[in-house]
Coordinates of C-alpha atoms and ligand atoms in Angstrom, one line a residue:
Chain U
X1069 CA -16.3 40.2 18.2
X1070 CA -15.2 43.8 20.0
X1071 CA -17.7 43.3 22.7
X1072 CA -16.1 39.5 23.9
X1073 CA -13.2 41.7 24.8
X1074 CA -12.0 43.9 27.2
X1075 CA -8.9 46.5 27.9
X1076 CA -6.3 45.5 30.2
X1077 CA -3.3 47.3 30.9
X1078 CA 0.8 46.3 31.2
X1079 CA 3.9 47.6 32.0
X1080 CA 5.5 49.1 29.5
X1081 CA 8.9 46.7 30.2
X1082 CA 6.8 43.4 29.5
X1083 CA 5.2 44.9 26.2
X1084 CA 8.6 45.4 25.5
X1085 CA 9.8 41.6 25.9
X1086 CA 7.0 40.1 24.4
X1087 CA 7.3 42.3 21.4
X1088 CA 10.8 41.5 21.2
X1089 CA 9.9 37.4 22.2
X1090 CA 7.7 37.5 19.0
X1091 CA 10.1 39.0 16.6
X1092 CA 12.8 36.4 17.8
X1093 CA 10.2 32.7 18.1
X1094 CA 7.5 34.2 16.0
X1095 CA 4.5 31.9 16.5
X1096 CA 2.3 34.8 17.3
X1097 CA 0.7 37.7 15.4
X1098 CA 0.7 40.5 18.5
X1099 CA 1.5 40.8 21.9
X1100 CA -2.3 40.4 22.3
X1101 CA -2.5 37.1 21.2
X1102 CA 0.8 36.2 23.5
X1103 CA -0.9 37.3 26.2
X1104 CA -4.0 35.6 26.1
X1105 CA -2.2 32.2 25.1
X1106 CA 0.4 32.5 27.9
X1107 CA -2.5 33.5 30.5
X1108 CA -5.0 31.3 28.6
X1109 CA -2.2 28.4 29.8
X1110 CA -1.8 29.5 32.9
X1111 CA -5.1 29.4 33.7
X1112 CA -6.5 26.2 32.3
X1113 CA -3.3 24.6 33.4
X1114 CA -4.7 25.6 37.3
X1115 CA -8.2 23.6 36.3
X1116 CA -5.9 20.5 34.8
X1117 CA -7.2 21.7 31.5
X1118 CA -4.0 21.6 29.5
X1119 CA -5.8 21.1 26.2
X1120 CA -8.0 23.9 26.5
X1121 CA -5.4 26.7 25.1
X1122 CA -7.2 27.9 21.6
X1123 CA -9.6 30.0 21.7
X1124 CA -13.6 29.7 21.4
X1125 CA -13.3 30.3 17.5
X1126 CA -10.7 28.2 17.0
X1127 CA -12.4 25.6 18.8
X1128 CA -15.3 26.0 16.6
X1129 CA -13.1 25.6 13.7
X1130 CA -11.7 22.2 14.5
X1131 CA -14.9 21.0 15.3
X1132 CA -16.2 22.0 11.9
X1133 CA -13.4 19.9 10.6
X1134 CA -14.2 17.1 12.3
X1135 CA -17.8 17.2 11.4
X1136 CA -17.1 17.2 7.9
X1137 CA -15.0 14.3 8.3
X1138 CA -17.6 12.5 10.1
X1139 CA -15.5 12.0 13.2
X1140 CA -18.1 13.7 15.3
Chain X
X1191 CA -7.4 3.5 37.4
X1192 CA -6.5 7.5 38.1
X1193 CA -8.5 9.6 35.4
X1194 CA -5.5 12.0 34.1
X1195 CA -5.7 14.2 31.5
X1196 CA -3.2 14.2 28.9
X1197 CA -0.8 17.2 28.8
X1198 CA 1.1 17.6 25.7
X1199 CA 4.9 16.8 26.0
X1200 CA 6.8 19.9 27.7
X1201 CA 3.8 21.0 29.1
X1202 CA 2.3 23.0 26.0
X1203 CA 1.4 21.9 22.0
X1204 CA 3.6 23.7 20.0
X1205 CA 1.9 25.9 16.8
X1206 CA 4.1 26.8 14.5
X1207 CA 1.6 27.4 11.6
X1208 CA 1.9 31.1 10.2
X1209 CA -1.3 32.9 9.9
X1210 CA -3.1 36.2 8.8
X1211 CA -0.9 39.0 8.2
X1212 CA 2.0 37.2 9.0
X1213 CA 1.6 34.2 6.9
X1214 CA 1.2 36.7 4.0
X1215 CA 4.3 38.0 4.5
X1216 CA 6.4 35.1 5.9
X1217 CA 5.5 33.6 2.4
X1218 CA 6.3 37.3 0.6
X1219 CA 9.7 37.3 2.5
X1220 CA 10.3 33.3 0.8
X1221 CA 10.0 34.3 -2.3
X1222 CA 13.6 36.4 -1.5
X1223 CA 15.5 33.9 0.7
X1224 CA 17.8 31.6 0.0
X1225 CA 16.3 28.0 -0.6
X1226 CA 16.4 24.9 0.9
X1227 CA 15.0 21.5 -1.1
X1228 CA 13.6 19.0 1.3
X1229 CA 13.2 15.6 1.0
X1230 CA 9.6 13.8 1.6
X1231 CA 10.5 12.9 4.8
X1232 CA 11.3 15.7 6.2
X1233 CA 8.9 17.9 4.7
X1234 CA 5.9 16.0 6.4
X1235 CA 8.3 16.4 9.7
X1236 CA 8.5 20.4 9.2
X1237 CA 4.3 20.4 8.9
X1238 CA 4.8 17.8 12.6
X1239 CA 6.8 20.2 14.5
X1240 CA 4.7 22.8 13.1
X1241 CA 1.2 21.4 14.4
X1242 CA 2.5 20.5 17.9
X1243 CA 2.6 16.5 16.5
X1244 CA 6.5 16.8 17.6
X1245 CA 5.8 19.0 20.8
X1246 CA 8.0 20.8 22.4
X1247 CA 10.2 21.3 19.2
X1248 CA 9.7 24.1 17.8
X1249 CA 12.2 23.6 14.9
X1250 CA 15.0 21.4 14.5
X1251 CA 17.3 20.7 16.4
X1252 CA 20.9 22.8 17.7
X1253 CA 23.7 21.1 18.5
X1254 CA 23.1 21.5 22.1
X1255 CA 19.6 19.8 21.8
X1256 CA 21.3 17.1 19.4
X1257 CA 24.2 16.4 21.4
X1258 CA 22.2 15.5 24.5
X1259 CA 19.4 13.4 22.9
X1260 CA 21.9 11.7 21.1
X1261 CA 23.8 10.8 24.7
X1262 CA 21.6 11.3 27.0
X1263 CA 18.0 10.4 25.6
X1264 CA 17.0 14.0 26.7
X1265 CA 16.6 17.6 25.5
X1266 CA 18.8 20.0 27.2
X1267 CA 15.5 20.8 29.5
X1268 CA 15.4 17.1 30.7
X1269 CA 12.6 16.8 28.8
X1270 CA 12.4 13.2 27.4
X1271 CA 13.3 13.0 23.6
X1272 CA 15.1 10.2 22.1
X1273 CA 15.3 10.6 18.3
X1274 CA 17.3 13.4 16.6
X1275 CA 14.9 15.6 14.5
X1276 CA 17.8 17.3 12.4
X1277 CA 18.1 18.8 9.1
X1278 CA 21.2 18.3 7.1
X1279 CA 22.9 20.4 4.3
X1280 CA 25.3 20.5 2.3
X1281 CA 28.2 23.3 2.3
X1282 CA 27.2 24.4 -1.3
X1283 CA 23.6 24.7 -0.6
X1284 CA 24.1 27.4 2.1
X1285 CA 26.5 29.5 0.5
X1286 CA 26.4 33.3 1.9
X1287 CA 23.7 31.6 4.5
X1288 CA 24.8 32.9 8.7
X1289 CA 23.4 32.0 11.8
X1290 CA 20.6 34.2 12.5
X1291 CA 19.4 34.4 8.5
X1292 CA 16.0 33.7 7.4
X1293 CA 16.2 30.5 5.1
X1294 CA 12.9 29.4 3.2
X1295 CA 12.6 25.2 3.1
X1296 CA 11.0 23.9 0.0
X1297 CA 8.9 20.7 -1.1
X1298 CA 8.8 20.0 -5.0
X1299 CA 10.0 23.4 -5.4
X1300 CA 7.3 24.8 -2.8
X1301 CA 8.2 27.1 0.4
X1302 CA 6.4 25.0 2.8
X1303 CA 8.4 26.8 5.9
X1304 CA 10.8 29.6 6.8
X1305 CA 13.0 28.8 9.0
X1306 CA 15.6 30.8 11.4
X1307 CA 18.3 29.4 10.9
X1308 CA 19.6 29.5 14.9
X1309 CA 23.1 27.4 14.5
X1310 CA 24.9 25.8 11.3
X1311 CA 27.3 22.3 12.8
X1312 CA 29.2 19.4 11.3
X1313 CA 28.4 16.0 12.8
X1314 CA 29.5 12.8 13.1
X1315 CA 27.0 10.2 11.2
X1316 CA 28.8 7.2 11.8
X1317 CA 28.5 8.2 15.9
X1318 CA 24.6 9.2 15.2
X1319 CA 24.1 5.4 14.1
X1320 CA 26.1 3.8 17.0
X1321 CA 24.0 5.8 19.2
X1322 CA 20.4 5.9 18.0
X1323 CA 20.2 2.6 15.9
X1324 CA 22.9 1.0 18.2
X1325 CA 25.3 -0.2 15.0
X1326 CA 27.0 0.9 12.3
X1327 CA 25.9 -2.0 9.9
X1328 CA 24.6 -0.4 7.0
X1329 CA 22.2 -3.3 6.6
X1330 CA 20.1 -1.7 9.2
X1331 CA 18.1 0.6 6.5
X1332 CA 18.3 3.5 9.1
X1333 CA 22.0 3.5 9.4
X1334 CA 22.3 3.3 5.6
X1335 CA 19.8 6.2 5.3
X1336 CA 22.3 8.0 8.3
X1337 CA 25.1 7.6 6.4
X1338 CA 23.9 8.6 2.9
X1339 CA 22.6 12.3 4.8
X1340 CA 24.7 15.6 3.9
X1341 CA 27.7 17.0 6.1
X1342 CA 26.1 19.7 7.9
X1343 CA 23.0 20.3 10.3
X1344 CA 21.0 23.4 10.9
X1345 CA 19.2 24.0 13.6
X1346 CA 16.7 26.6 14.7
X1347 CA 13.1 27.4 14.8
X1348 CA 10.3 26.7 11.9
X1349 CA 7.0 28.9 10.5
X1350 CA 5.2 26.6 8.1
X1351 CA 3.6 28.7 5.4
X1352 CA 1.8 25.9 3.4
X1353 CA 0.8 22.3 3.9
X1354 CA 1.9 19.4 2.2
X1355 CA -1.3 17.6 0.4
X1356 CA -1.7 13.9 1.6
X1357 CA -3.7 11.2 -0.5
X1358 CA -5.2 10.8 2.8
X1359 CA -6.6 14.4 3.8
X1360 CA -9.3 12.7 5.3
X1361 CA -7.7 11.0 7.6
X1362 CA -4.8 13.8 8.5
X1363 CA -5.8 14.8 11.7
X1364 CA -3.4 16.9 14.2
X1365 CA -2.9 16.9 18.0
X1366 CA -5.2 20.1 18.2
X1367 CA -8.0 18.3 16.9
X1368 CA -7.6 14.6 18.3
X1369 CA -7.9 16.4 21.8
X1370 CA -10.8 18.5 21.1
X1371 CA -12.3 15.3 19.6
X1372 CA -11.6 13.1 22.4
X1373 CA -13.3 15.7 25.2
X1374 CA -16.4 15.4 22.6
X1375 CA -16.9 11.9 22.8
X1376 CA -16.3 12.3 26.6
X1377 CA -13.2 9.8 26.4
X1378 CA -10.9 10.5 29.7
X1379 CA -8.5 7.8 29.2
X1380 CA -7.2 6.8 25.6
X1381 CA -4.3 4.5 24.3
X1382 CA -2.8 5.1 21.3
X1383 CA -1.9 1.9 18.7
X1384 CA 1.1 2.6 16.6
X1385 CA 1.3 0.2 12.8
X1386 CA 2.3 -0.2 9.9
X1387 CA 0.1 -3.4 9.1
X1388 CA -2.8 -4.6 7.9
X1389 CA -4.6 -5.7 11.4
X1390 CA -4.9 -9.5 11.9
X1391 CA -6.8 -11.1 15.3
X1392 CA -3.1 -10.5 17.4
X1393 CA -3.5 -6.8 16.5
X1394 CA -7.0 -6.8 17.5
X1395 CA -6.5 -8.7 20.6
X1396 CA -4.2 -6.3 21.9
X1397 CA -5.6 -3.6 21.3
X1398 CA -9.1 -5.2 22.7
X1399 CA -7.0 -6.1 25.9
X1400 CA -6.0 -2.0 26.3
X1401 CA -9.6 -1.1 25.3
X1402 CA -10.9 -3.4 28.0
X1403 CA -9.7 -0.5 30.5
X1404 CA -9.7 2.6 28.9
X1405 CA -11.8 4.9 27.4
X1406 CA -11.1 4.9 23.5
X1407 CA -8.2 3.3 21.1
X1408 CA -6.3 5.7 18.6
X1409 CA -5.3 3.8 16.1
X1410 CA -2.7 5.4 14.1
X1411 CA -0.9 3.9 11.2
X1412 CA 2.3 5.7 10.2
X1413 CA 1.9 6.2 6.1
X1414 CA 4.8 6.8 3.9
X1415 CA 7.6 5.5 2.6
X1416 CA 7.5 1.7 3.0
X1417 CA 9.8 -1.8 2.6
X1418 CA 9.0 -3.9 -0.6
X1419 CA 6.4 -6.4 0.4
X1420 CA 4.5 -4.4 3.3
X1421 CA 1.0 -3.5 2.8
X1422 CA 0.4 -0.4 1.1
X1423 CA -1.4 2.4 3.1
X1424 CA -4.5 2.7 1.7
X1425 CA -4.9 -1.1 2.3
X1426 CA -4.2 -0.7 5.5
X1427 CA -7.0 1.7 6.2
X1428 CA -9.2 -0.4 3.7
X1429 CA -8.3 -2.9 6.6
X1430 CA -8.9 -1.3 9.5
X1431 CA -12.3 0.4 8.4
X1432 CA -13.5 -3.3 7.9
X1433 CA -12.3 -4.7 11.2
X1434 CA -13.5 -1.5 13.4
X1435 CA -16.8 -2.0 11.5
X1436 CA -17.8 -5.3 12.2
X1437 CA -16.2 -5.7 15.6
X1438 CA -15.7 -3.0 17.4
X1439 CA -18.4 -1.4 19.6
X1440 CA -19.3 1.9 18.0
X1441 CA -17.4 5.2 19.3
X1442 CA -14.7 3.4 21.1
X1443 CA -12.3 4.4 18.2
X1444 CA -11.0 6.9 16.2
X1445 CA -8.8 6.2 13.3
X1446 CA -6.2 8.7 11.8
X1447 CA -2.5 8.7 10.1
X1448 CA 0.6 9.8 11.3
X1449 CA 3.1 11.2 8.1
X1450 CA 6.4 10.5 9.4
X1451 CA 9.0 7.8 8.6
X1452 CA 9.6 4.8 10.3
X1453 CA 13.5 4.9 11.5
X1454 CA 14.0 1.3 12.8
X1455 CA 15.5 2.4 15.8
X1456 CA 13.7 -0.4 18.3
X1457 CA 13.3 0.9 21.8
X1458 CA 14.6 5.0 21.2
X1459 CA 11.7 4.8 18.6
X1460 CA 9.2 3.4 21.0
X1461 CA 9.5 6.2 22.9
X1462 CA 9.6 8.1 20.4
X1463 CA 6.2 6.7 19.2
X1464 CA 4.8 7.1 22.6
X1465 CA 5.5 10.7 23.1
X1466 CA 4.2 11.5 19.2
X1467 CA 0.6 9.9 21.1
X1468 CA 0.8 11.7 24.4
X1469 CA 0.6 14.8 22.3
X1470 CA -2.0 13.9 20.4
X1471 CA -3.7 13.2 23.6
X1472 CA -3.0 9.4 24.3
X1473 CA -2.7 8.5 28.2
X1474 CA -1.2 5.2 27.2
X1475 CA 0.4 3.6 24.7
X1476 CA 0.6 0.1 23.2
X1477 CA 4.3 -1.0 22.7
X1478 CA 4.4 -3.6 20.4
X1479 CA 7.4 -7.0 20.9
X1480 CA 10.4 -5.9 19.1
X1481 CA 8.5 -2.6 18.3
X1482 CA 10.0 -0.5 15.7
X1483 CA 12.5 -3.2 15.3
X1484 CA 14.2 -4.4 12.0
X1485 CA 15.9 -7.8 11.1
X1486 CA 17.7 -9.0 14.8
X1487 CA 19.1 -5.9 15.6
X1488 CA 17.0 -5.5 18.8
X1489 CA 16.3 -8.1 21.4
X1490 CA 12.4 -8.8 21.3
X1491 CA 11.6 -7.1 24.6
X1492 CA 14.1 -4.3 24.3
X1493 CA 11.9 -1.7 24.0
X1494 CA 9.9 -2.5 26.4
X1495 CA 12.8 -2.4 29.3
X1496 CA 13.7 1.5 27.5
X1497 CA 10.6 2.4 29.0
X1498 CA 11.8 1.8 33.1
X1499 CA 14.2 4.7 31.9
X1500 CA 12.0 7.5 31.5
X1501 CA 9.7 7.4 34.8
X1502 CA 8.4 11.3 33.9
X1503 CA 7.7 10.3 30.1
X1504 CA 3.6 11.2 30.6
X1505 CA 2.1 8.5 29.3
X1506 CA 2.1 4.7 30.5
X1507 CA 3.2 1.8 28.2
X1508 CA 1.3 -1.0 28.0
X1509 CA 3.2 -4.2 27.5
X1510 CA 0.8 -7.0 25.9
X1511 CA 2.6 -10.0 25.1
X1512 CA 1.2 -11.5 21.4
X1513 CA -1.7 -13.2 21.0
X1514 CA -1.9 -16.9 19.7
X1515 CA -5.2 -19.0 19.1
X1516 CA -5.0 -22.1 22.1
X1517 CA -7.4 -24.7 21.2
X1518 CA -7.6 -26.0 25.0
X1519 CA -8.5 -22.3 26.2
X1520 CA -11.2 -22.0 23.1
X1521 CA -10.0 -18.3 22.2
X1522 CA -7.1 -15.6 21.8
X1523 CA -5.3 -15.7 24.6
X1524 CA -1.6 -15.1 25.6
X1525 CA 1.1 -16.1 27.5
X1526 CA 0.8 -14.8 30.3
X1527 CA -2.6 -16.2 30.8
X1528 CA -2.6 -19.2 29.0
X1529 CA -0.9 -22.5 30.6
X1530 CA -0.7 -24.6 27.5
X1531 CA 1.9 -26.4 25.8
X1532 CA 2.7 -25.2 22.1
X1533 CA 0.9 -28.2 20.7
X1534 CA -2.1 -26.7 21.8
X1535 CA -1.3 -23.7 20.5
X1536 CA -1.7 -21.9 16.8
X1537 CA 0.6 -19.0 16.3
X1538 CA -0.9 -16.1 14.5
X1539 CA 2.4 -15.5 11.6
X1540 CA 2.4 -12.1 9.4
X1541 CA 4.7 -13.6 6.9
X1542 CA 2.0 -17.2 6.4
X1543 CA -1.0 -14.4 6.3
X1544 CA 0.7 -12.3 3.4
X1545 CA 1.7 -15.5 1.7
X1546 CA -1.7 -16.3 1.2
X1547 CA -3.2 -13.3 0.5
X1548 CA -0.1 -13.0 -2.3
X1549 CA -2.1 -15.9 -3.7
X1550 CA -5.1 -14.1 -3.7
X1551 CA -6.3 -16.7 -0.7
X1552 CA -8.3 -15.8 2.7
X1553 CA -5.8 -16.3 6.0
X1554 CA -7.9 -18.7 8.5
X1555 CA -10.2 -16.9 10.9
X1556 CA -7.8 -17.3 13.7
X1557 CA -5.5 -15.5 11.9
X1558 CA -7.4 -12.9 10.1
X1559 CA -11.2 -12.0 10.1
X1560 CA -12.8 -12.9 6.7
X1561 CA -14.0 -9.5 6.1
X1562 CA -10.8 -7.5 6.7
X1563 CA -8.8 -10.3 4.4
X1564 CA -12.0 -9.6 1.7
X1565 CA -12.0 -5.6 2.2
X1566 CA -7.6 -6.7 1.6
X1567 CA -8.0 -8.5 -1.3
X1568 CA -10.4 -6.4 -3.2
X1569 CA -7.1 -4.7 -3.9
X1570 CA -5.4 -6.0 -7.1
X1571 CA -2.0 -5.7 -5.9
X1572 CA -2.6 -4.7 -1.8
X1573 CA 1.8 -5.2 -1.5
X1574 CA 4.1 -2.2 -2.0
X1575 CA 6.4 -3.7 -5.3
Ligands
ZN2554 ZN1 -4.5 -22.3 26.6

């Protein structure tokens, strides 16, 4: 799982917020996992790909459920 | 017809289901806080907001949220929303409880949730009726169910920390996964069917009409709580399993529940049912005559005309007038396409169809396909009592 991700650095302000974001709306386990949604949106909202916000693993998850359920 | 993708309502799905370390020790942390006993209804409403079903609530609702939905059929964003989600209390219950406390929100004894509790406020019940259910006659079971809720609200945010079992697990499916599962089968457009009946051939015919034009049908019967007399759910499903196998193409539908009440509140709840679809990925949206309508409180195209109010709701309503058997035409038709007189007309009538299948008879084909009243009456008793 490491090698799927890299190292990417923030100001020190934004941390801040984001740290302080979580502890007020929770929803998130780390600023890590903030970031990526909130970029992950960003992003997939710029290819008109709203849905696409979980990750790969999640994904796979749902998909598993499905299966089982005989919906796919 | 413009291929759109559906994007959930506010422009993201809401998650508000703890996991890892921090659903470990948001359910630690319930064990200590001060507890909150929810009714059925709301319970399967907390595990909604919390799997984006209710997007973009994140909780329920604050007073400055309630207030404009309640007036203005809006969130304070603009954002369309016209039914109240709101939790009521009593005084007692919170005792010692401030704004900005933790509060853990229970189901048969169970923390399901924690919730921040964001803003504590009295409202006015008999004003929430006038508003949402448009009277104050208590025969309107909504407005009886108003008035018999608790003196306070809360409002603020929700973490669910366990889910609610359904009798129906198979067939529970959230907005996360009804998207992922409509890009698999490759469906672009999709409208969504909203029920809480057994499906005769005016069901079927509307939703055939939609189909013709889009992509794939979501057919999504609310289960729950239900009048004396209506079908039970797992009839309904019985039902629908039959029709979809014999005569719908395969992979042109999926078929899933919905926990949530029905509130009777005519057109607010039509949108309300439509913006539940768009986040389970829906592009359009059957709106049924008189839809979500009780006894002749609502005129029977009322919530169709709702709709010309909320131009940026992001999904489009699809008005299909009822379908009737004309013997001149030779089919289903409606009236908007057939030019017959009544005579040559056979109406397709809920009440006649449970009548007979009360009496353990078959409904004509016009009215119901023999293999969905057969998969109906293999029930003993298919009627809530
Ligand atoms: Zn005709």
């Amino acid at each position: 799982m490491s090698e799927d991700k890299v190292t990417i650095k923030i100001s020190k302000d934004v941390y801040e917020k984001a740290k302080q974001y979580i502890e007020k709306y929770g929803g998130f386990n780390s600023v890590e996992e903030l970031v990526e949604f909130v970029l992950n949106e960003a992003l997939s909202e710029e290819q008109g790909e709203a849905q696409r916000v979980y990750s790969k693993e999640e994904e796979e998850k749902v998909k598993e459920r499905l299966r089982a359920l005989g919906y796919i | 017809m413009v291929a759109m993708v559906s994007k959930p309502h506010g422009g993201r799905l809401v998650r508000r289901r703890a996991t890892g370390k921090r659903l470990e020790a948001l359910r630690e942390e319930a064990k200590e806080l001060p507890k909150i006993e929810l009714p059925y209804d709301i319970a399967v409403d907390v595990e909604n907001i919390a799997n984006g079903v209710f997007s973009p609530l994140e909780g329920f609702l604050v007073q400055e949220d309630y207030l404009h939905v309640l007036y203005d059929m809006r969130l304070s964003n603009d954002v369309p929303w016209t039914i109240p989600i709101v939790l009521d209390v009593d005084p007692d219950e919170i005792v010692g409880v401030k704004e900005g406390d933790d509060v853990a929100l229970t189901y048969n004894g169970k923390p399901i949730a924690v919730m921040r509790v964001e803003e504590i406020y009295g409202w006015d019940k008999k004003e929430y009726a006038k508003m949402v259910y448009k009277t104050t006659d208590t025969r309107h079971p909504g407005v009886a169910k108003t008035l018999e809720k608790k003196e306070l609200l809360i409002g603020g945010p929700i973490d669910l920390i366990d889910h609610i079992e359904s009798r129906f697990e198979k067939y529970l499916l959230w907005p996360e996964e009804t998207r992922v599962l409509f890009r698999e089968k490759g469906w672009k457009t999709i409208v969504g069917f909203q029920t809480r009946n057994a499906p005769h051939r005016g069901h079927e015919y509307v939703q055939k009409a939609a189909l013709t034009f889009t992509d794939g049908l979501f057919i999504n019967p609310l289960v729950g709580w239900k009048k004396k007399g209506d079908f039970k759910d797992e009839v309904i499903l019985a039902a629908y399993e039959a029709l979809i196998k014999h005569y719908y193409p395969k992979d042109v539908v999926v078929l899933a529940v919905l926990r949530t009440a029905m509130r009777y509140a005519g057109p607010r709840e039509a949108i309300h049912h439509a913006i539940l679809r768009k986040n389970f990925g829906c592009t359009h949206f059957i709106v049924g005559r008189d839809h979500a309508g009780v006894g002749n409180f609502y005129g029977p195209y009322e919530a169709w005309d709702i709709f010309d109010e909320f131009p940026d709701l992001g999904i489009t309503p699809l008005f299909i007038r009822e379908a009737f058997y004309c013997k001149k035409c030779g089919g289903m038709v409606n009236a908007k396409i057939c030019p017959h007189g009544e005579e040559h007309r056979l109406k397709i009538s809920g009440t006649k169809i449970r009548e007979m299948l009360k009496k353990g008879e078959k409904p004509p084909e016009y009215m119901m396909r023999p293999e969905v009243a057969e998969a109906i009456l293999r029930f003993d008793n298919p009627f809530v009592e």
